[in-house]
Amino acid sequence: MIEYLAVLFSLAYVVLAARQNIWCWLFAAISVALYVYICFTSKLFAETGLQVFYLCMAFYGYYNWNKPESKSNIIQWSLYKHFLIILLGGFFTFLMGFYLTIYSSAKMPIIDSFTTVFSIIATYMITKKILENWLYWIVIDIVSIYLYFSRDLQLTSLLFIIYTFIAIFGYFFWINKIKTNV
């Protein structure tokens, strides 16, 4: 039952975020509180930490999106900046995966670390309304489908299939917003 509620609130969050609706952050806060419990009991420790981070970012996202200058301001980053972010993210994925492999009973530590590190990056990007966050989410969501399915969390795996399609929609919706605001 907890997983069902988490999925419903998560879907509402992503759909509202894709449409640039500030209320997405309330739904985010509720869903991540539920996912803290789910991930911890599934021994996905990096994902548990990620959910705590998401909770903090839900408050920050609401604060940032509520600023007058942030209402419709979608930003794009350079390819060079993304290259550096991917290199840095890969480095931290390796470090976290190595640590979890040696010092914990975590399942799938490298994949768990990848989704965690890059989700932190993509979440920060969405709070700042960076267009390319949706491209990061597409990759993260596809990897997460496998991660959650392998831990017998089929409903959450299905959620990430839906997230992938919403991320594609969000990317094109935000591109259209940029074109109409120019």
Tab-separated table of C-alpha atoms in Angstrom:
chain	number	residue	atom	x	y	z
A	1	MET	CA	0.000	0.000	0.000
A	2	ILE	CA	2.852	2.394	0.821
A	3	GLU	CA	4.422	1.758	-2.576
A	4	TYR	CA	1.102	2.514	-4.322
A	5	LEU	CA	0.781	5.847	-2.522
A	6	ALA	CA	4.417	6.711	-3.226
A	7	VAL	CA	3.884	5.971	-6.905
A	8	LEU	CA	0.735	8.123	-7.122
A	9	PHE	CA	2.362	11.114	-5.424
A	10	SER	CA	5.512	10.660	-7.520
A	11	LEU	CA	3.548	10.658	-10.748
A	12	ALA	CA	1.713	13.800	-9.714
A	13	TYR	CA	5.051	15.458	-8.913
A	14	VAL	CA	6.667	14.676	-12.265
A	15	VAL	CA	3.617	15.623	-14.335
A	16	LEU	CA	3.306	18.934	-12.492
A	17	ALA	CA	7.059	19.602	-12.792
A	18	ALA	CA	6.964	18.920	-16.524
A	19	ARG	CA	4.184	21.499	-16.778
A	20	GLN	CA	6.134	23.960	-14.577
A	21	ASN	CA	3.471	23.919	-11.847
A	22	ILE	CA	4.899	24.974	-8.459
A	23	TRP	CA	2.645	22.520	-6.598
A	24	CYS	CA	4.860	19.736	-7.881
A	25	TRP	CA	7.071	20.330	-4.842
A	26	LEU	CA	4.313	19.427	-2.341
A	27	PHE	CA	3.706	16.122	-4.107
A	28	ALA	CA	7.472	15.569	-4.221
A	29	ALA	CA	7.772	15.987	-0.450
A	30	ILE	CA	5.026	13.457	0.257
A	31	SER	CA	6.302	10.867	-2.222
A	32	VAL	CA	9.906	11.007	-1.047
A	33	ALA	CA	8.909	10.630	2.587
A	34	LEU	CA	7.241	7.362	1.590
A	35	TYR	CA	10.218	6.289	-0.532
A	36	VAL	CA	12.653	6.790	2.345
A	37	TYR	CA	10.913	3.901	4.072
A	38	ILE	CA	10.622	1.767	0.918
A	39	CYS	CA	14.272	2.125	-0.095
A	40	PHE	CA	15.624	1.567	3.399
A	41	THR	CA	13.660	-1.649	3.890
A	42	SER	CA	14.832	-2.829	0.421
A	43	LYS	CA	18.484	-2.254	1.444
A	44	LEU	CA	19.009	0.365	-1.253
A	45	PHE	CA	21.022	2.599	1.040
A	46	ALA	CA	22.262	5.097	-1.534
A	47	GLU	CA	18.694	5.464	-2.796
A	48	THR	CA	17.519	6.025	0.793
A	49	GLY	CA	19.999	8.861	1.163
A	50	LEU	CA	18.856	10.191	-2.189
A	51	GLN	CA	15.254	10.311	-0.987
A	52	VAL	CA	16.313	12.397	2.035
A	53	PHE	CA	18.106	14.748	-0.369
A	54	TYR	CA	14.939	14.931	-2.502
A	55	LEU	CA	12.959	15.993	0.550
A	56	CYS	CA	15.329	18.906	1.140
A	57	MET	CA	15.219	19.774	-2.557
A	58	ALA	CA	11.412	19.793	-2.526
A	59	PHE	CA	11.545	22.703	-0.100
A	60	TYR	CA	14.341	24.394	-2.039
A	61	GLY	CA	12.542	23.858	-5.357
A	62	TYR	CA	9.380	25.435	-3.999
A	63	TYR	CA	11.374	28.379	-2.665
A	64	ASN	CA	13.316	28.839	-5.927
A	65	TRP	CA	10.319	28.454	-8.267
A	66	ASN	CA	8.365	30.917	-6.123
A	67	LYS	CA	10.829	33.746	-6.863
A	68	PRO	CA	9.364	36.292	-9.312
A	69	GLU	CA	12.366	36.014	-11.666
A	70	SER	CA	12.048	32.220	-11.768
A	71	LYS	CA	8.402	31.994	-12.846
A	72	SER	CA	9.122	31.327	-16.540
A	73	ASN	CA	12.908	31.486	-16.821
A	74	ILE	CA	14.214	28.212	-18.319
A	75	ILE	CA	18.009	28.101	-18.657
A	76	GLN	CA	20.276	26.054	-20.946
A	77	TRP	CA	23.806	24.990	-20.050
A	78	SER	CA	26.754	24.641	-22.449
A	79	LEU	CA	28.021	21.279	-23.712
A	80	TYR	CA	31.294	21.930	-21.897
A	81	LYS	CA	29.472	22.343	-18.585
A	82	HIS	CA	27.600	19.063	-19.171
A	83	PHE	CA	30.859	17.300	-20.046
A	84	LEU	CA	32.367	18.409	-16.726
A	85	ILE	CA	29.231	17.397	-14.832
A	86	ILE	CA	29.256	13.934	-16.421
A	87	LEU	CA	32.964	13.458	-15.585
A	88	LEU	CA	32.430	14.589	-11.995
A	89	GLY	CA	29.280	12.467	-11.680
A	90	GLY	CA	31.151	9.417	-12.996
A	91	PHE	CA	33.921	9.962	-10.464
A	92	PHE	CA	31.490	10.191	-7.535
A	93	THR	CA	29.544	7.184	-8.847
A	94	PHE	CA	32.734	5.132	-8.726
A	95	LEU	CA	33.649	6.366	-5.224
A	96	MET	CA	30.204	5.709	-3.783
A	97	GLY	CA	29.919	2.339	-5.522
A	98	PHE	CA	33.336	1.289	-4.232
A	99	TYR	CA	32.442	2.346	-0.694
A	100	LEU	CA	29.089	0.541	-0.759
A	101	THR	CA	30.708	-2.606	-2.195
A	102	ILE	CA	33.331	-2.772	0.558
A	103	TYR	CA	31.486	-1.425	3.590
A	104	SER	CA	27.815	-2.347	3.244
A	105	SER	CA	25.385	-5.067	2.280
A	106	ALA	CA	23.982	-2.870	-0.507
A	107	LYS	CA	22.557	-4.617	-3.528
A	108	MET	CA	23.805	-3.449	-6.947
A	109	PRO	CA	26.082	-0.755	-5.480
A	110	ILE	CA	27.427	0.682	-8.757
A	111	ILE	CA	24.003	1.021	-10.385
A	112	ASP	CA	22.527	2.298	-7.109
A	113	SER	CA	25.354	4.844	-6.912
A	114	PHE	CA	24.917	5.928	-10.544
A	115	THR	CA	21.217	6.638	-10.115
A	116	THR	CA	21.901	8.399	-6.822
A	117	VAL	CA	24.724	10.664	-7.989
A	118	PHE	CA	23.097	11.665	-11.243
A	119	SER	CA	19.688	12.104	-9.615
A	120	ILE	CA	21.249	14.611	-7.240
A	121	ILE	CA	22.634	16.496	-10.220
A	122	ALA	CA	19.359	16.349	-12.183
A	123	THR	CA	17.292	17.377	-9.155
A	124	TYR	CA	19.444	20.442	-8.618
A	125	MET	CA	19.053	21.217	-12.322
A	126	ILE	CA	15.249	21.044	-12.156
A	127	THR	CA	15.128	23.356	-9.124
A	128	LYS	CA	17.079	25.871	-11.235
A	129	LYS	CA	14.907	25.202	-14.320
A	130	ILE	CA	17.800	23.913	-16.447
A	131	LEU	CA	16.297	22.501	-19.659
A	132	GLU	CA	18.697	19.565	-19.954
A	133	ASN	CA	17.592	18.106	-16.607
A	134	TRP	CA	15.032	16.122	-18.608
A	135	LEU	CA	17.761	14.460	-20.699
A	136	TYR	CA	19.545	13.366	-17.532
A	137	TRP	CA	16.260	12.046	-16.148
A	138	ILE	CA	15.621	9.947	-19.257
A	139	VAL	CA	18.913	8.070	-18.729
A	140	ILE	CA	18.464	7.837	-14.947
A	141	ASP	CA	14.901	6.555	-15.324
A	142	ILE	CA	15.900	3.826	-17.783
A	143	VAL	CA	18.642	2.589	-15.436
A	144	SER	CA	16.244	2.812	-12.472
A	145	ILE	CA	13.736	0.546	-14.238
A	146	TYR	CA	16.291	-2.242	-14.097
A	147	LEU	CA	17.421	-1.417	-10.552
A	148	TYR	CA	13.946	-1.514	-9.018
A	149	PHE	CA	12.767	-4.490	-11.067
A	150	SER	CA	15.773	-6.487	-9.839
A	151	ARG	CA	14.733	-5.735	-6.224
A	152	ASP	CA	11.182	-7.028	-6.822
A	153	LEU	CA	9.678	-3.547	-6.791
A	154	GLN	CA	7.677	-4.006	-9.972
A	155	LEU	CA	5.293	-1.136	-9.339
A	156	THR	CA	8.179	1.267	-8.810
A	157	SER	CA	9.839	-0.131	-11.925
A	158	LEU	CA	6.635	0.609	-13.843
A	159	LEU	CA	6.697	4.106	-12.332
A	160	PHE	CA	10.131	4.675	-13.870
A	161	ILE	CA	8.867	3.529	-17.266
A	162	ILE	CA	6.182	6.197	-16.983
A	163	TYR	CA	8.786	8.704	-15.709
A	164	THR	CA	10.803	8.111	-18.867
A	165	PHE	CA	7.872	9.134	-21.039
A	166	ILE	CA	7.067	12.114	-18.820
A	167	ALA	CA	10.723	13.232	-18.997
A	168	ILE	CA	10.535	13.119	-22.792
A	169	PHE	CA	7.325	15.158	-22.645
A	170	GLY	CA	8.892	17.580	-20.126
A	171	TYR	CA	11.897	18.169	-22.364
A	172	PHE	CA	9.792	19.058	-25.391
A	173	PHE	CA	7.286	21.054	-23.302
A	174	TRP	CA	10.123	23.163	-21.856
A	175	ILE	CA	11.671	23.642	-25.314
A	176	ASN	CA	8.297	24.943	-26.489
A	177	LYS	CA	8.156	27.268	-23.463
A	178	ILE	CA	11.575	28.662	-24.391
A	179	LYS	CA	10.456	29.272	-27.989
A	180	THR	CA	7.244	31.015	-26.921
A	181	ASN	CA	9.048	33.237	-24.373
A	182	VAL	CA	11.680	34.465	-26.837
